[in-house]
Amino acid sequence: ARNLSRPLESLTETVKCIDKGEYQIHTLSLERKDELGTLSKAVNRMSQGLQERDKVRNLLGKVVSPEIATELLTKDIKLGGERKLATILFSDVREFTSLCEQSDPEDILLVLNRYFSSMTHSIDNHKGVVDKYIGDAMMALFNIPIELENAPEQAVKASQEMIISLDALNAELALEKIPKIQMGIGINTAEVIAGNMGSLHRSNYSVIGDGVNLAARLESLTKYFGVSIIVSEMTMKGCNDIEFNELAKVQVKGKKESIRIFEPLLTSDLSIENKQVFNQFQEARKCFNQRKWSQSRKIFQRLLEQDPRLENIKRHLTYQLYIDNIDFLSLQDLDKNWVGELVFEHK
C-alpha cells in the first residue's frame, strides 16, 4: 500500500503546483518501470512544456501586446485576415530629429522608453492594444483583437489621457533639463483587414486598409492645424460623451473626396470664454464655405489676435491656415462644386 500511496501523493502534490502555475517547485523523480513511473515522466514533460510556453508568452508579450500574444498562441498562425470594424490611433513625436541632434543616442532611447511607457499606460487604461512602435511613432488598435462596445469613444478618451500624461512627463523632463516632447495624434474608425501578415517563416499580426492610412494622415495634419488630436467624422459619430470642434473639410493625399475633421475638446476647453471662441470660429468657417471672403477673413484675424488659449496652444496655425487660403482662393475662379475644403498635397 505504501509503495502505491507515496508516489501517488507526490504526483498529486506536483499536479497541484502545476495547476497554480508553479512549474519549478516540484520535479518528480520516481525511478520506477511501472505505470506510475511512466506517469511521473509524462507529468515532468508536461510541467516543462507549460514552463516553456509561459516563457514564450512572456517574451512575446514584450514584443506585442498581451492580447495579441494570446491571439497568436491560441490560434493557428496562418497568413491572411478578416474584415473587422476598428478604431486606429496613430501618435508621433514632433521634431524628433531635432531632439536627437541635441542629445546622445543612449539618452534619447531612455527618454523614448519613458514616453512610450506613459503613452502605453493610457492606451491600456481604455482597453486599447498597442500594435507596434515605429521609431518615435506608435500605432494602437481598439476593437481588435478584443471587441469593445464603444471603441471610438475609448480611443478618443485614451488620446486625451495621453495628452495629460505627456504634460506630466514634460514637467519631469524639465526638472532634468531635457527638451520638451510634443506629440500629434490621429484617430479614424473604419473597416480594415486584421490578421497575420508576412512570410511563411515570419509573420506579424496587424491591420491594413484605407482606414489605417487615413488615421496616419490625420496625425500628420495636427502639425498644420496646431492641435494635438484630430479625429475623422466616423470616429466623432461614435462618441456620445465627448464634445468636438469641427476644424475643416480637407482633401488629403490619396483621397478624391474631402473629409470632415474634428478636434476633441478637453474639460479645460469648455469654459464660457472658450465656447465663445469656438462659436466665432464656426461662424468664420460658415462665411468661408459661402465664399464671403472679406467677412470670414475679418473674424479669423480677430481670433488670431484675441484667442485667450494661444499662450499654450499653437491654435493660431488654424486661423492663419484659413487666412492664407482666403487670400489665395479669393483670386481663383472656383468650381461651382467647391464645398469649402482645404487641399493638402503632403502626407
CSV table of C-alpha atoms in Angstrom, one decimal:
chain,number,residue,atom,x,y,z
A,1,ALA,CA,0.0,0.0,0.0
A,2,ARG,CA,2.8,2.4,0.9
A,3,ASN,CA,4.5,1.5,-2.4
A,4,LEU,CA,1.5,3.0,-4.2
A,5,SER,CA,0.3,5.7,-1.8
A,6,ARG,CA,3.6,7.6,-1.5
A,7,PRO,CA,4.2,8.1,-5.3
A,8,LEU,CA,0.5,9.0,-5.7
A,9,GLU,CA,0.9,11.6,-3.0
A,10,SER,CA,3.9,13.1,-4.8
A,11,LEU,CA,2.1,13.1,-8.1
A,12,THR,CA,-0.9,14.8,-6.5
A,13,GLU,CA,1.3,17.5,-4.9
A,14,THR,CA,3.1,18.1,-8.2
A,15,VAL,CA,-0.1,18.4,-10.2
A,16,LYS,CA,-1.5,20.9,-7.6
A,17,CYS,CA,1.7,23.0,-8.1
A,18,ILE,CA,1.3,22.9,-11.9
A,19,ASP,CA,-2.3,23.9,-11.5
A,20,LYS,CA,-1.1,27.0,-9.7
A,21,GLY,CA,1.5,27.8,-12.3
A,22,GLU,CA,4.4,26.8,-10.0
A,23,TYR,CA,6.2,24.6,-12.5
A,24,GLN,CA,9.7,24.7,-10.9
A,25,ILE,CA,8.8,23.9,-7.3
A,26,HIS,CA,8.5,20.1,-7.7
A,27,THR,CA,10.0,17.8,-10.1
A,28,LEU,CA,9.1,14.1,-9.8
A,29,SER,CA,11.9,11.6,-9.6
A,30,LEU,CA,10.2,8.2,-9.4
A,31,GLU,CA,12.7,5.7,-10.7
A,32,ARG,CA,10.1,3.0,-11.5
A,33,LYS,CA,9.4,0.9,-14.5
A,34,ASP,CA,5.7,0.5,-13.9
A,35,GLU,CA,2.7,2.7,-14.9
A,36,LEU,CA,3.5,5.2,-12.1
A,37,GLY,CA,7.0,5.7,-13.4
A,38,THR,CA,5.6,6.4,-16.9
A,39,LEU,CA,3.0,8.8,-15.5
A,40,SER,CA,5.7,10.7,-13.5
A,41,LYS,CA,7.8,11.2,-16.6
A,42,ALA,CA,4.7,12.4,-18.5
A,43,VAL,CA,3.9,14.9,-15.7
A,44,ASN,CA,7.5,16.2,-15.8
A,45,ARG,CA,7.3,16.7,-19.5
A,46,MET,CA,4.0,18.5,-19.2
A,47,SER,CA,5.4,20.8,-16.5
A,48,GLN,CA,8.5,21.6,-18.7
A,49,GLY,CA,6.2,22.2,-21.7
A,50,LEU,CA,4.0,24.6,-19.7
A,51,GLN,CA,7.0,26.4,-18.3
A,52,GLU,CA,8.4,26.9,-21.8
A,53,ARG,CA,5.0,28.1,-23.1
A,54,ASP,CA,4.9,30.7,-20.3
A,55,LYS,CA,8.4,31.9,-21.2
A,56,VAL,CA,7.3,32.3,-24.9
A,57,ARG,CA,4.1,34.1,-23.8
A,58,ASN,CA,6.1,36.5,-21.6
A,59,LEU,CA,8.7,37.1,-24.2
A,60,LEU,CA,6.0,37.6,-26.9
A,61,GLY,CA,4.1,39.9,-24.6
A,62,LYS,CA,7.1,42.2,-24.5
A,63,VAL,CA,7.2,42.3,-28.3
A,64,VAL,CA,3.5,42.7,-28.9
A,65,SER,CA,0.6,43.4,-26.5
A,66,PRO,CA,-0.6,40.6,-24.2
A,67,GLU,CA,-3.9,40.5,-26.1
A,68,ILE,CA,-2.2,39.9,-29.4
A,69,ALA,CA,0.2,37.4,-27.8
A,70,THR,CA,-2.8,35.4,-26.6
A,71,GLU,CA,-4.4,35.7,-30.0
A,72,LEU,CA,-1.3,34.2,-31.6
A,73,LEU,CA,-0.8,31.5,-29.1
A,74,THR,CA,-4.4,30.2,-29.1
A,75,LYS,CA,-4.9,30.1,-32.8
A,76,ASP,CA,-3.2,28.5,-35.8
A,77,ILE,CA,-0.8,31.1,-37.3
A,78,LYS,CA,-1.9,31.4,-40.9
A,79,LEU,CA,-1.3,34.2,-43.3
A,80,GLY,CA,-4.4,36.1,-44.1
A,81,GLY,CA,-7.0,38.0,-42.3
A,82,GLU,CA,-10.6,39.0,-41.8
A,83,ARG,CA,-12.7,42.2,-42.2
A,84,LYS,CA,-13.3,44.0,-38.9
A,85,LEU,CA,-14.5,47.4,-37.8
A,86,ALA,CA,-11.8,49.0,-35.8
A,87,THR,CA,-10.6,52.4,-34.5
A,88,ILE,CA,-7.0,53.1,-35.3
A,89,LEU,CA,-4.9,55.6,-33.3
A,90,PHE,CA,-1.5,56.9,-34.6
A,91,SER,CA,0.7,59.1,-32.5
A,92,ASP,CA,4.0,60.7,-33.4
A,93,VAL,CA,6.6,62.8,-31.7
A,94,ARG,CA,7.1,66.3,-33.2
A,95,GLU,CA,10.6,67.4,-34.3
A,96,PHE,CA,12.2,64.2,-33.2
A,97,THR,CA,15.2,64.7,-35.5
A,98,SER,CA,16.0,68.0,-33.7
A,99,LEU,CA,15.6,66.3,-30.3
A,100,CYS,CA,18.1,63.6,-31.4
A,101,GLU,CA,20.6,66.2,-32.5
A,102,GLN,CA,20.6,67.8,-29.0
A,103,SER,CA,21.2,64.5,-27.1
A,104,ASP,CA,23.2,61.3,-27.1
A,105,PRO,CA,21.5,58.2,-28.6
A,106,GLU,CA,21.5,56.4,-25.3
A,107,ASP,CA,19.8,59.4,-23.6
A,108,ILE,CA,17.2,59.6,-26.4
A,109,LEU,CA,16.4,55.9,-26.0
A,110,LEU,CA,15.8,56.3,-22.3
A,111,VAL,CA,13.5,59.3,-22.8
A,112,LEU,CA,11.6,57.4,-25.6
A,113,ASN,CA,11.1,54.4,-23.3
A,114,ARG,CA,9.7,56.7,-20.6
A,115,TYR,CA,7.5,58.3,-23.2
A,116,PHE,CA,6.2,55.0,-24.6
A,117,SER,CA,5.6,53.6,-21.1
A,118,SER,CA,3.4,56.6,-20.2
A,119,MET,CA,1.5,56.6,-23.5
A,120,THR,CA,1.0,52.8,-23.5
A,121,HIS,CA,-0.4,53.0,-20.0
A,122,SER,CA,-3.1,55.4,-21.3
A,123,ILE,CA,-3.9,53.1,-24.1
A,124,ASP,CA,-4.2,50.1,-21.7
A,125,ASN,CA,-6.5,52.1,-19.4
A,126,HIS,CA,-9.0,52.4,-22.2
A,127,LYS,CA,-8.8,48.7,-23.4
A,128,GLY,CA,-6.7,49.5,-26.5
A,129,VAL,CA,-4.0,47.4,-27.9
A,130,VAL,CA,-0.6,48.7,-29.0
A,131,ASP,CA,0.0,47.2,-32.4
A,132,LYS,CA,3.6,48.4,-32.9
A,133,TYR,CA,6.2,51.1,-32.1
A,134,ILE,CA,7.7,52.6,-35.2
A,135,GLY,CA,10.7,54.7,-34.3
A,136,ASP,CA,9.1,57.6,-32.3
A,137,ALA,CA,5.6,56.7,-33.5
A,138,MET,CA,3.0,54.4,-32.1
A,139,MET,CA,0.0,52.6,-33.6
A,140,ALA,CA,-2.8,51.4,-31.3
A,141,LEU,CA,-6.0,49.4,-32.1
A,142,PHE,CA,-9.4,49.5,-30.5
A,143,ASN,CA,-11.9,46.7,-31.0
A,144,ILE,CA,-9.1,44.4,-32.4
A,145,PRO,CA,-8.4,41.7,-31.3
A,146,ILE,CA,-10.5,42.4,-28.1
A,147,GLU,CA,-14.1,43.5,-29.0
A,148,LEU,CA,-15.3,46.8,-27.4
A,149,GLU,CA,-18.8,48.2,-27.5
A,150,ASN,CA,-17.6,51.8,-27.6
A,151,ALA,CA,-14.3,51.6,-29.4
A,152,PRO,CA,-14.3,55.1,-30.9
A,153,GLU,CA,-15.0,56.8,-27.6
A,154,GLN,CA,-12.4,54.7,-25.8
A,155,ALA,CA,-9.8,55.7,-28.4
A,156,VAL,CA,-10.6,59.4,-28.1
A,157,LYS,CA,-10.5,59.2,-24.3
A,158,ALA,CA,-7.2,57.4,-24.4
A,159,SER,CA,-5.8,60.1,-26.7
A,160,GLN,CA,-7.0,62.8,-24.2
A,161,GLU,CA,-5.3,60.9,-21.3
A,162,MET,CA,-2.2,60.7,-23.4
A,163,ILE,CA,-2.0,64.5,-23.7
A,164,ILE,CA,-2.5,64.9,-20.0
A,165,SER,CA,0.2,62.2,-19.3
A,166,LEU,CA,2.6,63.9,-21.7
A,167,ASP,CA,2.2,67.2,-19.8
A,168,ALA,CA,3.1,65.4,-16.6
A,169,LEU,CA,6.1,63.7,-18.3
A,170,ASN,CA,7.3,67.0,-19.7
A,171,ALA,CA,7.2,68.5,-16.2
A,172,GLU,CA,9.5,65.8,-15.0
A,173,LEU,CA,11.8,66.2,-18.1
A,174,ALA,CA,12.0,70.0,-17.4
A,175,LEU,CA,13.5,69.3,-14.0
A,176,GLU,CA,16.1,67.2,-15.7
A,177,LYS,CA,16.8,69.9,-18.3
A,178,ILE,CA,15.6,67.6,-21.1
A,179,PRO,CA,13.8,69.3,-24.1
A,180,LYS,CA,10.0,69.2,-24.1
A,181,ILE,CA,8.3,66.5,-26.1
A,182,GLN,CA,5.4,67.4,-28.4
A,183,MET,CA,3.0,64.9,-30.0
A,184,GLY,CA,0.3,64.6,-32.6
A,185,ILE,CA,-2.5,62.0,-32.6
A,186,GLY,CA,-4.8,60.9,-35.4
A,187,ILE,CA,-7.8,58.6,-35.0
A,188,ASN,CA,-10.0,57.0,-37.5
A,189,THR,CA,-12.7,54.4,-37.4
A,190,ALA,CA,-13.1,52.1,-40.4
A,191,GLU,CA,-13.4,48.6,-41.7
A,192,VAL,CA,-10.0,47.0,-42.0
A,193,ILE,CA,-8.3,43.7,-42.7
A,194,ALA,CA,-6.9,42.2,-39.5
A,195,GLY,CA,-4.7,39.2,-39.3
A,196,ASN,CA,-1.2,37.7,-39.7
A,197,MET,CA,0.9,39.2,-42.5
A,198,GLY,CA,4.4,38.5,-43.7
A,199,SER,CA,6.2,35.3,-44.9
A,200,LEU,CA,5.7,31.7,-44.2
A,201,HIS,CA,8.5,31.8,-41.7
A,202,ARG,CA,7.9,35.1,-40.0
A,203,SER,CA,4.6,37.0,-39.6
A,204,ASN,CA,3.1,39.9,-37.8
A,205,TYR,CA,-0.4,40.5,-36.5
A,206,SER,CA,-1.6,43.8,-37.7
A,207,VAL,CA,-4.3,45.7,-39.7
A,208,ILE,CA,-4.2,47.2,-43.2
A,209,GLY,CA,-6.7,49.2,-45.3
A,210,ASP,CA,-7.5,52.7,-46.4
A,211,GLY,CA,-8.8,53.5,-42.9
A,212,VAL,CA,-5.4,52.8,-41.4
A,213,ASN,CA,-3.8,55.2,-43.9
A,214,LEU,CA,-6.3,57.9,-43.1
A,215,ALA,CA,-5.5,57.7,-39.4
A,216,ALA,CA,-1.9,58.3,-40.2
A,217,ARG,CA,-2.8,61.2,-42.5
A,218,LEU,CA,-4.9,62.8,-39.7
A,219,GLU,CA,-2.0,62.5,-37.3
A,220,SER,CA,0.2,64.4,-39.8
A,221,LEU,CA,-2.4,67.2,-40.1
A,222,THR,CA,-2.2,68.1,-36.5
A,223,LYS,CA,1.0,69.9,-37.1
A,224,TYR,CA,-0.7,72.2,-39.7
A,225,PHE,CA,-3.7,72.9,-37.5
A,226,GLY,CA,-1.7,73.4,-34.3
A,227,VAL,CA,-3.8,70.9,-32.3
A,228,SER,CA,-2.8,67.8,-30.5
A,229,ILE,CA,-5.6,65.4,-31.7
A,230,ILE,CA,-7.6,65.2,-34.9
A,231,VAL,CA,-10.3,62.5,-35.5
A,232,SER,CA,-12.4,61.6,-38.5
A,233,GLU,CA,-16.1,62.1,-38.8
A,234,MET,CA,-16.7,58.3,-38.4
A,235,THR,CA,-14.9,58.4,-35.1
A,236,MET,CA,-16.7,61.5,-33.9
A,237,LYS,CA,-20.1,59.9,-34.6
A,238,GLY,CA,-19.1,57.0,-32.3
A,239,CYS,CA,-18.6,59.3,-29.3
A,240,ASN,CA,-21.6,60.3,-27.1
A,241,ASP,CA,-19.9,61.8,-24.1
A,242,ILE,CA,-17.2,64.0,-25.8
A,243,GLU,CA,-17.6,67.4,-27.3
A,244,PHE,CA,-15.9,68.3,-30.6
A,245,ASN,CA,-14.8,71.3,-32.5
A,246,GLU,CA,-15.1,70.8,-36.3
A,247,LEU,CA,-11.8,72.1,-37.8
A,248,ALA,CA,-12.3,71.9,-41.5
A,249,LYS,CA,-13.1,69.9,-44.6
A,250,VAL,CA,-9.9,68.7,-46.1
A,251,GLN,CA,-8.7,66.7,-49.1
A,252,VAL,CA,-5.8,64.6,-48.0
A,253,LYS,CA,-3.4,62.8,-50.3
A,254,GLY,CA,-4.8,59.6,-51.7
A,255,LYS,CA,-8.4,60.7,-51.2
A,256,LYS,CA,-10.5,62.2,-54.0
A,257,GLU,CA,-13.4,63.3,-51.8
A,258,SER,CA,-13.0,65.8,-49.0
A,259,ILE,CA,-13.5,64.7,-45.4
A,260,ARG,CA,-14.6,66.5,-42.2
A,261,ILE,CA,-12.1,66.5,-39.4
A,262,PHE,CA,-12.7,67.3,-35.7
A,263,GLU,CA,-10.8,68.1,-32.6
A,264,PRO,CA,-12.0,66.5,-29.3
A,265,LEU,CA,-12.2,69.0,-26.5
A,266,LEU,CA,-10.8,68.6,-23.1
A,267,THR,CA,-12.7,69.7,-20.0
A,268,SER,CA,-10.4,72.7,-19.8
A,269,ASP,CA,-11.5,73.8,-23.2
A,270,LEU,CA,-15.2,74.1,-22.2
A,271,SER,CA,-15.1,77.4,-20.3
A,272,ILE,CA,-17.7,80.1,-21.3
A,273,GLU,CA,-14.8,82.2,-22.8
A,274,ASN,CA,-13.5,79.3,-24.9
A,275,LYS,CA,-17.0,78.4,-26.1
A,276,GLN,CA,-17.4,81.9,-27.4
A,277,VAL,CA,-14.2,81.4,-29.4
A,278,PHE,CA,-15.5,78.2,-30.8
A,279,ASN,CA,-18.7,79.9,-31.9
A,280,GLN,CA,-16.8,82.6,-33.6
A,281,PHE,CA,-14.6,80.1,-35.3
A,282,GLN,CA,-17.6,78.2,-36.7
A,283,GLU,CA,-19.1,81.5,-37.9
A,284,ALA,CA,-15.9,82.3,-39.7
A,285,ARG,CA,-15.9,78.8,-41.3
A,286,LYS,CA,-19.5,79.3,-42.4
A,287,CYS,CA,-18.6,82.5,-44.2
A,288,PHE,CA,-15.6,80.7,-45.7
A,289,ASN,CA,-17.8,78.0,-47.1
A,290,GLN,CA,-20.1,80.6,-48.6
A,291,ARG,CA,-17.2,82.4,-50.2
A,292,LYS,CA,-17.8,85.5,-48.1
A,293,TRP,CA,-14.0,86.1,-48.1
A,294,SER,CA,-13.8,89.5,-46.5
A,295,GLN,CA,-16.2,88.7,-43.6
A,296,SER,CA,-14.5,85.4,-43.0
A,297,ARG,CA,-11.0,86.9,-43.0
A,298,LYS,CA,-12.1,89.6,-40.6
A,299,ILE,CA,-13.3,87.0,-38.0
A,300,PHE,CA,-10.2,84.8,-38.4
A,301,GLN,CA,-7.9,87.8,-38.0
A,302,ARG,CA,-9.8,88.8,-34.8
A,303,LEU,CA,-9.4,85.2,-33.4
A,304,LEU,CA,-5.7,85.3,-34.3
A,305,GLU,CA,-5.3,88.3,-32.2
A,306,GLN,CA,-7.7,87.6,-29.3
A,307,ASP,CA,-7.9,83.8,-28.7
A,308,PRO,CA,-7.0,83.5,-24.9
A,309,ARG,CA,-5.7,80.0,-25.4
A,310,LEU,CA,-2.9,80.9,-27.8
A,311,GLU,CA,-0.3,81.2,-25.0
A,312,ASN,CA,-0.4,77.4,-24.5
A,313,ILE,CA,-1.6,76.0,-27.8
A,314,LYS,CA,-0.5,76.6,-31.4
A,315,ARG,CA,-4.1,77.0,-32.5
A,316,HIS,CA,-3.2,80.2,-34.3
A,317,LEU,CA,-1.9,77.9,-37.1
A,318,THR,CA,-5.5,77.0,-37.8
A,319,TYR,CA,-6.5,80.6,-38.1
A,320,GLN,CA,-3.5,81.5,-40.2
A,321,LEU,CA,-4.2,78.5,-42.5
A,322,TYR,CA,-7.7,79.8,-43.2
A,323,ILE,CA,-6.4,83.3,-43.8
A,324,ASP,CA,-3.8,82.1,-46.3
A,325,ASN,CA,-6.5,80.0,-48.1
A,326,ILE,CA,-8.8,83.1,-48.3
A,327,ASP,CA,-6.0,85.2,-49.8
A,328,PHE,CA,-5.4,82.5,-52.4
A,329,LEU,CA,-8.9,81.3,-53.1
A,330,SER,CA,-10.4,84.8,-53.4
A,331,LEU,CA,-8.3,85.3,-56.5
A,332,GLN,CA,-9.3,81.9,-58.1
A,333,ASP,CA,-12.2,81.0,-60.4
A,334,LEU,CA,-13.5,78.3,-58.2
A,335,ASP,CA,-15.6,75.4,-59.5
A,336,LYS,CA,-19.3,75.5,-58.6
A,337,ASN,CA,-18.9,72.2,-56.8
A,338,TRP,CA,-16.3,73.6,-54.3
A,339,VAL,CA,-17.6,72.9,-50.8
A,340,GLY,CA,-15.1,74.7,-48.7
A,341,GLU,CA,-12.3,72.2,-48.4
A,342,LEU,CA,-8.7,72.8,-47.7
A,343,VAL,CA,-6.4,70.7,-50.0
A,344,PHE,CA,-3.3,69.1,-48.7
A,345,GLU,CA,-0.8,67.6,-51.2
A,346,HIS,CA,1.5,66.3,-48.5
A,347,LYS,CA,1.1,63.3,-46.3
